[in-house]
Amino acid sequence: MKKWLFFGLLALGAFSMKGQLQDDFSDGNLSEDPSWLGQTGVFTVENGELRLLDANPLPNNISYLYLPAPVSADSLTVWEWYVRLDFAPSSSNLAYIYLLASNPDLTAGQFGYYLRIGGISGADDALELFRQDGNTSELLISGTPGALGAQPAVARIRVERSVAGLWSMYADYTGGSDLQAQGSASDLTYLDGQFVGLVCVYTSTRNDDFYFDDVYVNPLYTDQDPPILLEAIALDSNLLVLTFDEPLEESSAKETGNYFVSDGIGEPSSANWDAGAPEQVLLQLAQPLQSLFVYTLEVQGIADLAGNESTLQTAEFTWIKVEVANRFDVLFNEIMADPSPPIALPEFEFLEIYNRSAKPLQLEGWTLSDGGTPAVFPSYLLQPGQYLLLCDEAGEAPLAPYGEVLALEGFPGLNNGGDLLLLEDANGQRIDQVAYSLDWYGESDKDDGGWSLELINPLSPCEAGGNWRASENLLGGTPGTVNSIWAPVQDEEGPIPLLIYPDSPNTGVVTFSEALDLGEAGLALNFHISPGIAVSAALPDVVDPRKVRLEWAPPLGSGAAYTLSFSSGLSDCAGNPIDTTLRLTFGLPEPIEAGDLIVNEILYQPLSGGEEFIEIYNRSGKVLNVGDLILGNIQGSSDSIAPVADDRLLYPGEYLVFCEFPSDLLGKYPSARDPWIQQNDLPTLPDGGGNVTLYVEAQPGQALIIDEVDYSPDMHHVLLHETRGVSLERIDPETDGGLAANWHSAAQQVGYATPTAANSQYFELESGGGFFLPYKTFSPDGDGEDDFLLLQYELEEEGWTASIRIFDAFGRLVREIAQNQLLGSSGAYRWDGDDLNGGKARMGIYVIWVQQVHPDGRVEEQKWSCVLAGKI
């Protein structure tokens, strides 16, 4: 033994004995100079060697010893060991030498370096140096193959690590002093270590065949620094865990007087320290913490293993009480479904969620889906008022500059045209859902990519598309910050019943203005049908919570009218009750016949970025299902058709507007009402003129035309210089829509269109013999009252032609309306108050002259005076 020690000292000639570790076991014990720790009961010292001696071995055993041996990377470090295994090592019987360990329990996860003594490759077993990263290891150096494969396996080993991180391994496999180089590797992953030791893995037959000797580590790190408090974390309202930068001395760590918490908490009731985690202290607080409050911890008098005692140190910490989320505590707040082509944001899909509650919420186990396999959230604490961007892994880095980002494995691809998004907590409770569509953008020039959809009012989660619109931020969206259209207003209004569609005599679907409380909506007792109908079941639509499917008995009768009313228990998802005075009248739809529905208003040339629309009107006395309709522009070879996609009832006297983006009309025209605007494709409506035809399939292969109109720019008021954004309105719904004089520009005072409302130019045309004036004073000022002069006629025989001229009070020709035009049996002509030059005629009295000529030679003339009025 002494010869080997002399060799070691020569090799380390520059180092003094102080600051090094060595044990040749010549003192015959494990308990002093140095004092070994660990499972000392199964080891002994015998004949100057450390020997495993497990008196009660099990079939599979692991035993270890360790010594505190702090080392640092600021100088060359040397480790030396002698090992003898009196057997051929195997995977069940082998040894480990830990050179640098972070944890005194050498069988637990480590961050450091160790030697493996055989036991893996049988006869080819070699001495191997590994780096351990928790529970995984990486081989750095492998020595001579087969050197440890025989019985006994013997090695005297020396390992060096330079300041630059170069590891060198030497060995003599006879146990002598002729050490030969085994290899080298560079690694600076772990610079410092705290412990050195050995591990024996053995079966019951090898319980006494492990021998070790001549342990040497030089230099040891001389610790002169007191422990530093790294962090304090509140595990719950009464438990605080402290972490220091090094293992602590037990008695000082357990002294409660060394700790103090601010704001009335004071000294802890206990301080717990465990040798298994010597750098941590667990404080049991005498008073509970308040959630989200910032506390200050004071620590002093804490010593490390070298006896260095700390002065006063402080750390701030906050306890966050993680609470359970209720429905709508977290909302979908922004949707970037179509990032291409980009405006200015990164070209990646994302969703933004927003915690509108006052509660910190743990998202671990929550799921996001669009109906497919859900993406599961990892652990993430969403703070009150926080925005969080969700995306796939590719979008995480590009979106990071905009705010907090969480990349989800399996993040669903967002469909450009629309999708159903579901957010559920770890228990499967629905927190929020959104069924977005292209219509939600509200602007056709923003639905082709690059613009996000933003939530308008987070305090009204019951609304659907009406609470979303395209971002107005010039970047194309507002990820991570307040929405550009943010307008929080508390929802205090109950749901409004909009319509009911009976799809059979015993069933029907009710649609409300906003999402309902699903529990109340599922109670049949909240719905009542009179006369004489009992509601037996109410089935809320979980995809669209604005809808409830009802089942009733007995069946509805054909041609009968029914009333649907509601109980006060029915409420929206925010808890606002319905107004029980509200009613819906309904009945079974009847077949549509020619003339039941008419084309009542057409906007074929919208403002830039706006939407076209077609309005129809039920002038019959019947309940009709518009889902049977087909909209067409029938012009021979260029026909364009658009079937109506959804069933719904249109009652007598009701208007219904078809538009591809209803939200555009709702935002532009004061008269527009949401329930009577239906999202639907439209046929092509050329600016230069076209056709709108309503028809149904009366029987297989046979179309029945319900109404048709040929429109043209000539139908607009001649004094209207700009017709873009101005609709054409039917003057009298009971008069032929094919008569050009029965159409006129919508009035300026109503915003140039009246979707879902009575036309601004509505006038009920009168009947009478020959030509006649329904009224004699008009004012073409766009206010919707007598904006034009009508000259009507009804003839008892056909074949007449007419010439119509307008003269001023001095007999001068002002306007020629018709020249020898063939008349029908009835019709009308219109004067917009313009003159021969296309300008506006002056206010005053005018004479209307009509000459009728019949083929048999008869000539008739009529004259009327009229007044062109205006504002002075």
Short mmCIF file of N, CA and C in Angstrom, two decimals, residues 311-421:
data_model
loop_
_atom_site.label_atom_id
_atom_site.label_comp_id
_atom_site.label_asym_id
_atom_site.label_seq_id
_atom_site.Cartn_x
_atom_site.Cartn_y
_atom_site.Cartn_z
N THR A 311 -24.94 35.74 6.03
CA THR A 311 -25.51 36.95 6.61
C THR A 311 -26.93 37.10 6.08
N LEU A 312 -27.55 38.25 6.33
CA LEU A 312 -28.95 38.47 5.95
C LEU A 312 -29.11 38.41 4.42
N GLN A 313 -30.03 37.56 3.98
CA GLN A 313 -30.41 37.48 2.57
C GLN A 313 -31.93 37.58 2.46
N THR A 314 -32.40 38.13 1.35
CA THR A 314 -33.86 38.25 1.15
C THR A 314 -34.25 37.70 -0.22
N ALA A 315 -35.50 37.28 -0.31
CA ALA A 315 -36.05 36.81 -1.59
C ALA A 315 -37.55 37.10 -1.58
N GLU A 316 -38.04 37.61 -2.69
CA GLU A 316 -39.48 37.84 -2.83
C GLU A 316 -40.14 36.60 -3.44
N PHE A 317 -41.35 36.35 -3.02
CA PHE A 317 -42.09 35.22 -3.58
C PHE A 317 -43.58 35.53 -3.52
N THR A 318 -44.34 34.79 -4.32
CA THR A 318 -45.80 34.95 -4.38
C THR A 318 -46.43 33.57 -4.41
N TRP A 319 -47.45 33.41 -3.60
CA TRP A 319 -48.23 32.17 -3.68
C TRP A 319 -49.41 32.41 -4.59
N ILE A 320 -49.59 31.52 -5.52
CA ILE A 320 -50.72 31.62 -6.46
C ILE A 320 -51.64 30.45 -6.22
N LYS A 321 -52.86 30.76 -5.81
CA LYS A 321 -53.86 29.72 -5.61
C LYS A 321 -54.47 29.37 -6.95
N VAL A 322 -54.15 28.20 -7.43
CA VAL A 322 -54.68 27.75 -8.71
C VAL A 322 -56.13 27.32 -8.51
N GLU A 323 -57.06 27.94 -9.27
CA GLU A 323 -58.48 27.70 -9.07
C GLU A 323 -59.06 26.94 -10.26
N VAL A 324 -60.28 26.50 -10.07
CA VAL A 324 -60.98 25.75 -11.11
C VAL A 324 -61.66 26.73 -12.06
N ALA A 325 -61.53 26.49 -13.35
CA ALA A 325 -62.13 27.39 -14.35
C ALA A 325 -63.60 27.09 -14.52
N ASN A 326 -64.40 28.14 -14.62
CA ASN A 326 -65.79 28.02 -15.01
C ASN A 326 -65.91 28.28 -16.50
N ARG A 327 -67.08 27.98 -17.04
CA ARG A 327 -67.29 28.23 -18.46
C ARG A 327 -67.11 29.71 -18.76
N PHE A 328 -66.38 30.01 -19.81
CA PHE A 328 -66.10 31.35 -20.31
C PHE A 328 -65.11 32.13 -19.44
N ASP A 329 -64.46 31.47 -18.46
CA ASP A 329 -63.36 32.16 -17.77
C ASP A 329 -62.23 32.44 -18.75
N VAL A 330 -62.02 31.51 -19.68
CA VAL A 330 -61.01 31.69 -20.73
C VAL A 330 -61.74 31.69 -22.07
N LEU A 331 -61.44 32.69 -22.89
CA LEU A 331 -62.14 32.84 -24.17
C LEU A 331 -61.16 32.76 -25.33
N PHE A 332 -61.63 32.22 -26.46
CA PHE A 332 -60.92 32.45 -27.71
C PHE A 332 -61.02 33.94 -28.00
N ASN A 333 -59.89 34.59 -28.25
CA ASN A 333 -59.88 36.04 -28.38
C ASN A 333 -59.43 36.52 -29.75
N GLU A 334 -58.67 35.68 -30.46
CA GLU A 334 -58.20 36.07 -31.80
C GLU A 334 -57.91 34.80 -32.59
N ILE A 335 -58.26 34.81 -33.87
CA ILE A 335 -58.11 33.63 -34.72
C ILE A 335 -57.39 34.05 -36.00
N MET A 336 -56.20 33.51 -36.21
CA MET A 336 -55.50 33.72 -37.48
C MET A 336 -55.56 32.39 -38.22
N ALA A 337 -56.64 32.21 -38.99
CA ALA A 337 -56.84 30.95 -39.70
C ALA A 337 -56.16 30.94 -41.05
N ASP A 338 -55.98 32.11 -41.64
CA ASP A 338 -55.44 32.19 -43.00
C ASP A 338 -54.36 33.27 -43.03
N PRO A 339 -53.12 32.93 -42.67
CA PRO A 339 -52.06 33.94 -42.59
C PRO A 339 -51.42 34.29 -43.93
N SER A 340 -51.88 33.68 -45.02
CA SER A 340 -51.26 33.89 -46.33
C SER A 340 -52.24 34.53 -47.31
N PRO A 341 -51.82 35.55 -48.07
CA PRO A 341 -50.51 36.21 -47.97
C PRO A 341 -50.46 37.11 -46.75
N PRO A 342 -49.31 37.19 -46.09
CA PRO A 342 -49.24 37.96 -44.84
C PRO A 342 -49.32 39.46 -45.10
N ILE A 343 -49.87 40.18 -44.12
CA ILE A 343 -49.84 41.65 -44.15
C ILE A 343 -48.51 42.10 -43.54
N ALA A 344 -48.32 41.81 -42.26
CA ALA A 344 -47.04 42.13 -41.61
C ALA A 344 -46.69 41.13 -40.52
N LEU A 345 -47.66 40.32 -40.07
CA LEU A 345 -47.40 39.34 -39.03
C LEU A 345 -46.71 38.11 -39.61
N PRO A 346 -46.08 37.28 -38.75
CA PRO A 346 -45.47 36.04 -39.25
C PRO A 346 -46.51 35.17 -39.94
N GLU A 347 -46.08 34.44 -40.95
CA GLU A 347 -46.99 33.66 -41.78
C GLU A 347 -47.27 32.29 -41.14
N PHE A 348 -47.90 32.34 -39.95
CA PHE A 348 -48.22 31.12 -39.22
C PHE A 348 -49.61 31.25 -38.61
N GLU A 349 -50.35 30.14 -38.63
CA GLU A 349 -51.65 30.12 -37.97
C GLU A 349 -51.45 30.24 -36.46
N PHE A 350 -52.40 30.91 -35.80
CA PHE A 350 -52.37 30.96 -34.35
C PHE A 350 -53.77 31.22 -33.81
N LEU A 351 -53.96 30.84 -32.56
CA LEU A 351 -55.14 31.19 -31.78
C LEU A 351 -54.67 31.95 -30.55
N GLU A 352 -55.43 32.94 -30.15
CA GLU A 352 -55.13 33.65 -28.92
C GLU A 352 -56.25 33.38 -27.93
N ILE A 353 -55.90 32.94 -26.72
CA ILE A 353 -56.88 32.80 -25.66
C ILE A 353 -56.62 33.87 -24.62
N TYR A 354 -57.68 34.20 -23.85
CA TYR A 354 -57.61 35.32 -22.91
C TYR A 354 -58.29 34.90 -21.61
N ASN A 355 -57.60 35.06 -20.49
CA ASN A 355 -58.17 34.76 -19.18
C ASN A 355 -58.89 36.01 -18.68
N ARG A 356 -60.19 36.02 -18.85
CA ARG A 356 -60.96 37.20 -18.47
C ARG A 356 -61.38 37.17 -17.01
N SER A 357 -61.02 36.09 -16.30
CA SER A 357 -61.39 35.95 -14.90
C SER A 357 -60.32 36.59 -14.02
N ALA A 358 -60.58 36.57 -12.70
CA ALA A 358 -59.61 37.06 -11.72
C ALA A 358 -58.84 35.91 -11.10
N LYS A 359 -58.86 34.73 -11.75
CA LYS A 359 -58.29 33.52 -11.19
C LYS A 359 -57.07 33.06 -11.98
N PRO A 360 -55.99 32.69 -11.30
CA PRO A 360 -54.91 31.98 -11.99
C PRO A 360 -55.40 30.58 -12.33
N LEU A 361 -55.15 30.14 -13.54
CA LEU A 361 -55.69 28.86 -14.00
C LEU A 361 -54.57 27.97 -14.54
N GLN A 362 -54.49 26.77 -14.03
CA GLN A 362 -53.52 25.80 -14.51
C GLN A 362 -54.11 25.08 -15.72
N LEU A 363 -53.41 25.18 -16.86
CA LEU A 363 -53.92 24.63 -18.12
C LEU A 363 -53.50 23.19 -18.37
N GLU A 364 -52.70 22.62 -17.50
CA GLU A 364 -52.23 21.25 -17.74
C GLU A 364 -53.40 20.29 -17.90
N GLY A 365 -53.39 19.53 -18.99
CA GLY A 365 -54.45 18.58 -19.25
C GLY A 365 -55.63 19.15 -20.00
N TRP A 366 -55.68 20.48 -20.20
CA TRP A 366 -56.73 21.06 -21.04
C TRP A 366 -56.52 20.59 -22.48
N THR A 367 -57.58 20.70 -23.27
CA THR A 367 -57.47 20.25 -24.67
C THR A 367 -58.02 21.31 -25.61
N LEU A 368 -57.45 21.34 -26.81
CA LEU A 368 -57.89 22.20 -27.90
C LEU A 368 -58.16 21.29 -29.09
N SER A 369 -59.32 21.46 -29.72
CA SER A 369 -59.60 20.62 -30.88
C SER A 369 -60.52 21.34 -31.84
N ASP A 370 -60.58 20.82 -33.05
CA ASP A 370 -61.54 21.28 -34.05
C ASP A 370 -62.42 20.10 -34.48
N GLY A 371 -62.64 19.18 -33.57
CA GLY A 371 -63.43 18.00 -33.84
C GLY A 371 -62.60 16.75 -34.06
N GLY A 372 -61.30 16.91 -34.29
CA GLY A 372 -60.41 15.77 -34.47
C GLY A 372 -59.73 15.40 -33.16
N THR A 373 -58.57 14.76 -33.27
CA THR A 373 -57.81 14.40 -32.07
C THR A 373 -57.37 15.66 -31.35
N PRO A 374 -57.71 15.82 -30.08
CA PRO A 374 -57.40 17.08 -29.39
C PRO A 374 -55.91 17.21 -29.08
N ALA A 375 -55.44 18.46 -29.10
CA ALA A 375 -54.09 18.78 -28.63
C ALA A 375 -54.17 19.02 -27.13
N VAL A 376 -53.25 18.41 -26.37
CA VAL A 376 -53.28 18.48 -24.91
C VAL A 376 -52.27 19.51 -24.42
N PHE A 377 -52.70 20.37 -23.49
CA PHE A 377 -51.83 21.40 -22.94
C PHE A 377 -50.84 20.80 -21.96
N PRO A 378 -49.60 21.26 -21.99
CA PRO A 378 -48.66 20.92 -20.92
C PRO A 378 -48.94 21.80 -19.70
N SER A 379 -48.13 21.67 -18.68
CA SER A 379 -48.29 22.52 -17.50
C SER A 379 -48.03 23.98 -17.90
N TYR A 380 -49.03 24.83 -17.61
CA TYR A 380 -48.88 26.26 -17.89
C TYR A 380 -49.86 27.02 -17.01
N LEU A 381 -49.38 28.02 -16.28
CA LEU A 381 -50.22 28.83 -15.40
C LEU A 381 -50.63 30.09 -16.14
N LEU A 382 -51.92 30.19 -16.43
CA LEU A 382 -52.46 31.36 -17.14
C LEU A 382 -52.97 32.35 -16.10
N GLN A 383 -52.33 33.51 -16.07
CA GLN A 383 -52.64 34.51 -15.05
C GLN A 383 -53.90 35.30 -15.43
N PRO A 384 -54.56 35.93 -14.45
CA PRO A 384 -55.72 36.77 -14.75
C PRO A 384 -55.35 37.88 -15.73
N GLY A 385 -56.21 38.09 -16.72
CA GLY A 385 -55.98 39.14 -17.70
C GLY A 385 -54.91 38.84 -18.72
N GLN A 386 -54.39 37.62 -18.74
CA GLN A 386 -53.27 37.29 -19.64
C GLN A 386 -53.77 36.80 -20.99
N TYR A 387 -53.03 37.19 -22.03
CA TYR A 387 -53.23 36.65 -23.37
C TYR A 387 -52.19 35.56 -23.60
N LEU A 388 -52.57 34.49 -24.30
CA LEU A 388 -51.64 33.40 -24.61
C LEU A 388 -51.87 32.97 -26.05
N LEU A 389 -50.80 32.97 -26.83
CA LEU A 389 -50.87 32.54 -28.23
C LEU A 389 -50.62 31.04 -28.31
N LEU A 390 -51.47 30.35 -29.05
CA LEU A 390 -51.35 28.91 -29.27
C LEU A 390 -51.02 28.67 -30.74
N CYS A 391 -50.07 27.78 -31.00
CA CYS A 391 -49.64 27.52 -32.38
C CYS A 391 -48.96 26.17 -32.42
N ASP A 392 -48.45 25.80 -33.61
CA ASP A 392 -47.66 24.58 -33.70
C ASP A 392 -46.20 24.93 -33.42
N GLU A 393 -45.34 23.92 -33.43
CA GLU A 393 -43.94 24.14 -33.07
C GLU A 393 -43.24 25.09 -34.04
N ALA A 394 -43.63 25.04 -35.32
CA ALA A 394 -42.97 25.89 -36.31
C ALA A 394 -43.25 27.38 -36.06
N GLY A 395 -44.41 27.69 -35.51
CA GLY A 395 -44.78 29.09 -35.30
C GLY A 395 -44.30 29.67 -33.99
N GLU A 396 -43.75 28.83 -33.10
CA GLU A 396 -43.42 29.30 -31.75
C GLU A 396 -42.38 30.43 -31.77
N ALA A 397 -41.25 30.22 -32.43
CA ALA A 397 -40.20 31.23 -32.44
C ALA A 397 -40.62 32.50 -33.19
N PRO A 398 -41.21 32.41 -34.39
CA PRO A 398 -41.62 33.64 -35.09
C PRO A 398 -42.65 34.47 -34.33
N LEU A 399 -43.52 33.82 -33.53
CA LEU A 399 -44.56 34.55 -32.82
C LEU A 399 -44.11 35.03 -31.45
N ALA A 400 -42.97 34.53 -30.96
CA ALA A 400 -42.50 34.86 -29.61
C ALA A 400 -42.35 36.36 -29.36
N PRO A 401 -41.91 37.18 -30.33
CA PRO A 401 -41.78 38.63 -30.05
C PRO A 401 -43.11 39.32 -29.75
N TYR A 402 -44.23 38.66 -30.03
CA TYR A 402 -45.53 39.32 -29.88
C TYR A 402 -46.17 39.03 -28.52
N GLY A 403 -45.62 38.13 -27.73
CA GLY A 403 -46.20 37.84 -26.43
C GLY A 403 -45.95 36.40 -26.02
N GLU A 404 -46.63 35.97 -24.97
CA GLU A 404 -46.47 34.61 -24.48
C GLU A 404 -47.00 33.61 -25.52
N VAL A 405 -46.20 32.60 -25.82
CA VAL A 405 -46.55 31.62 -26.85
C VAL A 405 -46.43 30.22 -26.25
N LEU A 406 -47.41 29.37 -26.57
CA LEU A 406 -47.36 27.98 -26.16
C LEU A 406 -47.58 27.12 -27.40
N ALA A 407 -46.54 26.38 -27.78
CA ALA A 407 -46.65 25.48 -28.93
C ALA A 407 -47.26 24.16 -28.46
N LEU A 408 -48.34 23.75 -29.11
CA LEU A 408 -49.03 22.52 -28.74
C LEU A 408 -48.75 21.43 -29.76
N GLU A 409 -48.35 20.28 -29.26
CA GLU A 409 -48.20 19.13 -30.15
C GLU A 409 -49.58 18.71 -30.63
N GLY A 410 -49.75 18.61 -31.95
CA GLY A 410 -51.06 18.29 -32.50
C GLY A 410 -51.97 19.49 -32.63
N PHE A 411 -51.39 20.70 -32.65
CA PHE A 411 -52.20 21.91 -32.86
C PHE A 411 -53.02 21.75 -34.14
N PRO A 412 -54.35 21.94 -34.06
CA PRO A 412 -55.19 21.66 -35.25
C PRO A 412 -54.96 22.67 -36.36
N GLY A 413 -54.95 22.19 -37.60
CA GLY A 413 -54.90 23.10 -38.74
C GLY A 413 -56.23 23.85 -38.83
N LEU A 414 -56.17 25.16 -38.98
CA LEU A 414 -57.37 25.99 -38.98
C LEU A 414 -57.88 26.15 -40.40
N ASN A 415 -59.10 25.73 -40.65
CA ASN A 415 -59.68 25.84 -41.99
C ASN A 415 -59.95 27.29 -42.32
N ASN A 416 -59.54 27.71 -43.51
CA ASN A 416 -59.72 29.11 -43.91
C ASN A 416 -61.18 29.52 -43.94
N GLY A 417 -62.04 28.62 -44.43
CA GLY A 417 -63.44 28.97 -44.62
C GLY A 417 -64.28 28.90 -43.36
N GLY A 418 -63.75 28.31 -42.28
CA GLY A 418 -64.51 28.20 -41.05
C GLY A 418 -64.25 26.89 -40.36
N ASP A 419 -64.44 26.89 -39.04
CA ASP A 419 -64.15 25.69 -38.26
C ASP A 419 -64.83 25.82 -36.91
N LEU A 420 -65.00 24.68 -36.24
CA LEU A 420 -65.51 24.66 -34.87
C LEU A 420 -64.34 24.41 -33.94
N LEU A 421 -64.05 25.36 -33.06
CA LEU A 421 -62.94 25.25 -32.12
C LEU A 421 -63.50 25.01 -30.72
#
